[in-house]
């Protein structure tokens, strides 16, 4: 009997001293529901970031546009201070400098606001795994629902066969859209136009 009690004490001790997973580790992207469905009400989402690795690289600009019956109703568009240096390569691509973000809010201040803005609507994004990876990396700040996500790259591959590739800039040139590329709002508006074009053709 004493032996068993000693073993229980040892096991308890091991359990207590076993390293725990830390919330400081990059959040594991949650499995969102990928969809090709037609929806009339949705959020178009785009992030500009310091790099390509969700969880370690940081968001520097958020673009989110709410559409109801395919009409633009509301916009969330703001710079984010990543609390790290923006490389010259990222500045060259996005036009966003360290000075642009120095007085901007940090992501911890606006993550809840972004989730409230999305409000459970389906999300539309171009190359969705990139943007959704960064969205789910915010789970260490705020709970992130399991969203339905529509990727306009996949839609365009079905609906637009005349282009050599399905990059956002290629598609906007094909559709003769005005496009402020690598700006979160500019990319949102272009993505919405591509979705609406594909919507009528799938």
Short mmCIF file of C-alpha atoms in Angstrom, two decimals:
data_model
loop_
_atom_site.label_atom_id
_atom_site.label_comp_id
_atom_site.label_asym_id
_atom_site.label_seq_id
_atom_site.Cartn_x
_atom_site.Cartn_y
_atom_site.Cartn_z
CA UNK A 1 0.00 0.00 0.00
CA UNK A 2 2.83 2.36 0.93
CA UNK A 3 4.58 1.51 -2.35
CA UNK A 4 1.53 2.49 -4.41
CA UNK A 5 1.17 5.74 -2.53
CA UNK A 6 4.82 6.56 -3.19
CA UNK A 7 4.32 5.86 -6.90
CA UNK A 8 1.23 8.08 -7.01
CA UNK A 9 3.22 10.87 -5.36
CA UNK A 10 6.02 10.43 -7.92
CA UNK A 11 3.61 10.49 -10.85
CA UNK A 12 1.94 13.59 -9.47
CA UNK A 13 5.33 15.25 -9.08
CA UNK A 14 6.26 14.39 -12.67
CA UNK A 15 2.94 15.76 -13.90
CA UNK A 16 3.48 19.04 -12.07
CA UNK A 17 7.04 19.50 -13.32
CA UNK A 18 6.34 18.45 -16.92
CA UNK A 19 6.83 21.44 -19.26
CA UNK A 20 3.53 22.97 -20.35
CA UNK A 21 2.78 24.35 -23.82
CA UNK A 22 3.25 28.09 -23.75
CA UNK A 23 0.77 30.49 -25.38
CA UNK A 24 3.82 32.44 -26.55
CA UNK A 25 4.45 29.77 -29.16
CA UNK A 26 3.09 30.57 -32.63
CA UNK A 27 -0.59 29.68 -32.76
CA UNK A 28 -1.38 26.57 -34.76
CA UNK A 29 -3.62 27.55 -37.66
CA UNK A 30 -7.10 26.18 -37.13
CA UNK A 31 -8.70 24.22 -39.93
CA UNK A 32 -11.19 26.60 -41.55
CA UNK A 33 -13.87 25.37 -43.92
CA UNK A 34 -12.75 25.89 -47.49
CA UNK A 35 -15.71 26.48 -49.80
CA UNK A 36 -16.64 27.25 -53.41
CA UNK A 37 -20.20 28.23 -52.53
CA UNK A 38 -21.89 31.34 -53.87
CA UNK A 39 -22.56 33.87 -51.14
CA UNK A 40 -23.99 37.39 -51.37
CA UNK A 41 -22.89 38.57 -47.91
CA UNK A 42 -19.21 38.29 -47.04
CA UNK A 43 -16.02 39.88 -45.75
CA UNK A 44 -13.08 40.37 -48.10
CA UNK A 45 -9.84 40.18 -46.12
CA UNK A 46 -6.23 41.07 -46.86
CA UNK A 47 -3.12 41.56 -44.74
CA UNK A 48 0.20 43.19 -45.53
CA UNK A 49 2.93 41.66 -43.38
CA UNK A 50 6.64 41.78 -42.52
CA UNK A 51 7.15 38.37 -44.17
CA UNK A 52 5.52 35.11 -45.18
CA UNK A 53 5.57 33.12 -41.90
CA UNK A 54 2.38 33.41 -39.89
CA UNK A 55 3.11 33.30 -36.18
CA UNK A 56 6.61 34.74 -36.46
CA UNK A 57 6.20 37.50 -39.05
CA UNK A 58 3.84 40.35 -38.19
CA UNK A 59 0.83 42.12 -39.69
CA UNK A 60 1.54 45.73 -40.71
CA UNK A 61 -1.74 46.58 -42.46
CA UNK A 62 -5.29 45.25 -42.27
CA UNK A 63 -7.88 45.53 -45.01
CA UNK A 64 -11.37 44.13 -44.42
CA UNK A 65 -14.46 45.10 -46.41
CA UNK A 66 -18.01 44.00 -45.64
CA UNK A 67 -20.28 43.31 -48.62
CA UNK A 68 -24.03 42.79 -48.32
CA UNK A 69 -25.80 41.67 -51.50
CA UNK A 70 -22.43 42.27 -53.22
CA UNK A 71 -22.50 45.96 -52.24
CA UNK A 72 -19.69 47.49 -50.19
CA UNK A 73 -21.15 48.53 -46.84
CA UNK A 74 -18.32 48.97 -44.36
CA UNK A 75 -14.52 49.04 -44.27
CA UNK A 76 -11.78 48.37 -41.74
CA UNK A 77 -8.47 49.70 -43.03
CA UNK A 78 -5.55 50.53 -40.77
CA UNK A 79 -1.82 50.35 -40.23
CA UNK A 80 -0.45 48.14 -37.45
CA UNK A 81 2.76 48.69 -35.53
CA UNK A 82 4.57 45.30 -35.73
CA UNK A 83 6.98 46.27 -32.93
CA UNK A 84 9.86 45.19 -35.14
CA UNK A 85 11.67 46.67 -38.11
CA UNK A 86 10.09 46.52 -41.58
CA UNK A 87 12.71 45.40 -44.09
CA UNK A 88 13.58 47.45 -47.16
CA UNK A 89 12.24 44.58 -49.31
CA UNK A 90 8.80 44.76 -47.68
CA UNK A 91 8.82 48.56 -47.97
CA UNK A 92 9.65 48.23 -51.67
CA UNK A 93 6.75 45.78 -52.18
CA UNK A 94 4.10 47.47 -50.02
CA UNK A 95 5.25 51.08 -49.81
CA UNK A 96 4.88 50.84 -46.01
CA UNK A 97 7.79 52.28 -44.03
CA UNK A 98 8.79 52.07 -40.38
CA UNK A 99 7.75 55.71 -40.03
CA UNK A 100 4.26 54.88 -41.36
CA UNK A 101 3.60 52.44 -38.51
CA UNK A 102 5.46 54.02 -35.59
CA UNK A 103 2.31 55.68 -34.17
CA UNK A 104 -0.11 52.94 -35.30
CA UNK A 105 -1.88 50.62 -32.83
CA UNK A 106 -0.33 47.23 -32.06
CA UNK A 107 -2.24 44.11 -33.10
CA UNK A 108 -3.29 43.35 -29.49
CA UNK A 109 -5.33 46.58 -29.54
CA UNK A 110 -7.30 45.77 -32.70
CA UNK A 111 -7.53 41.95 -33.01
CA UNK A 112 -10.85 41.86 -31.10
CA UNK A 113 -12.17 44.66 -33.30
CA UNK A 114 -11.28 42.71 -36.46
CA UNK A 115 -13.10 39.57 -35.26
CA UNK A 116 -16.13 41.69 -34.32
CA UNK A 117 -16.02 43.31 -37.78
CA UNK A 118 -15.99 39.93 -39.55
CA UNK A 119 -18.98 38.95 -37.38
CA UNK A 120 -19.01 35.31 -38.50
CA UNK A 121 -19.55 36.08 -42.19
CA UNK A 122 -17.82 33.97 -44.87
CA UNK A 123 -14.35 35.30 -45.67
CA UNK A 124 -13.14 35.83 -49.22
CA UNK A 125 -9.40 36.15 -49.81
CA UNK A 126 -6.97 35.77 -52.71
CA UNK A 127 -4.53 32.98 -51.83
CA UNK A 128 -6.52 32.41 -48.65
CA UNK A 129 -4.03 30.14 -46.80
CA UNK A 130 -1.68 33.12 -46.43
CA UNK A 131 -4.22 35.52 -44.91
CA UNK A 132 -5.96 32.85 -42.85
CA UNK A 133 -2.62 31.72 -41.41
CA UNK A 134 -2.03 35.25 -40.12
CA UNK A 135 -5.61 35.52 -38.87
CA UNK A 136 -5.43 32.27 -36.88
CA UNK A 137 -2.02 33.29 -35.49
CA UNK A 138 -3.98 35.95 -33.56
CA UNK A 139 -5.64 33.21 -31.52
CA UNK A 140 -3.17 33.83 -28.70
CA UNK A 141 -4.78 37.28 -28.40
CA UNK A 142 -8.46 36.52 -29.03
CA UNK A 143 -10.59 33.44 -29.87
CA UNK A 144 -10.90 32.90 -33.64
CA UNK A 145 -14.05 31.14 -34.94
CA UNK A 146 -13.97 28.41 -37.58
CA UNK A 147 -14.77 30.46 -40.68
CA UNK A 148 -16.06 29.45 -44.08
CA UNK A 149 -13.42 30.68 -46.52
CA UNK A 150 -13.64 31.19 -50.27
CA UNK A 151 -10.33 31.48 -52.13
CA UNK A 152 -10.56 33.54 -55.32
CA UNK A 153 -7.45 31.81 -56.68
CA UNK A 154 -9.43 28.55 -56.81
CA UNK A 155 -12.50 30.27 -58.22
CA UNK A 156 -10.49 32.08 -60.90
CA UNK A 157 -8.85 28.84 -62.01
CA UNK A 158 -12.32 27.55 -62.84
CA UNK A 159 -13.86 30.73 -64.23
CA UNK A 160 -10.92 32.46 -65.97
CA UNK A 161 -8.91 30.22 -68.29
CA UNK A 162 -7.45 32.91 -70.58
CA UNK A 163 -4.67 34.12 -68.24
CA UNK A 164 -1.18 32.58 -67.90
CA UNK A 165 -1.54 32.50 -64.10
CA UNK A 166 -4.02 33.56 -61.44
CA UNK A 167 -2.02 36.13 -59.50
CA UNK A 168 -4.04 39.10 -58.33
CA UNK A 169 -2.18 41.55 -60.59
CA UNK A 170 -2.61 39.26 -63.62
CA UNK A 171 -6.35 38.94 -63.02
CA UNK A 172 -6.89 42.67 -62.43
CA UNK A 173 -5.01 43.44 -65.64
CA UNK A 174 -7.17 40.89 -67.51
CA UNK A 175 -10.37 42.39 -66.09
CA UNK A 176 -9.06 45.95 -66.62
CA UNK A 177 -9.60 46.86 -62.98
CA UNK A 178 -8.01 49.74 -61.15
CA UNK A 179 -5.78 48.11 -58.57
CA UNK A 180 -3.61 49.58 -55.84
CA UNK A 181 -1.48 46.43 -55.52
CA UNK A 182 0.07 45.36 -52.20
CA UNK A 183 -2.15 47.77 -50.33
CA UNK A 184 -4.55 45.91 -48.04
CA UNK A 185 -7.62 47.87 -49.13
CA UNK A 186 -6.60 47.94 -52.79
CA UNK A 187 -6.18 44.17 -52.75
CA UNK A 188 -9.55 43.72 -50.99
CA UNK A 189 -11.38 45.75 -53.63
CA UNK A 190 -9.66 43.84 -56.44
CA UNK A 191 -10.45 40.50 -54.78
CA UNK A 192 -14.11 41.47 -54.40
CA UNK A 193 -14.33 42.42 -58.09
CA UNK A 194 -12.75 39.09 -59.08
CA UNK A 195 -15.14 37.17 -56.81
CA UNK A 196 -18.15 38.95 -58.30
CA UNK A 197 -16.89 38.27 -61.84
CA UNK A 198 -16.39 34.57 -61.05
CA UNK A 199 -19.71 34.39 -59.17
CA UNK A 200 -21.59 34.86 -62.44
CA UNK A 201 -19.50 32.26 -64.26
CA UNK A 202 -19.41 29.22 -61.97
#
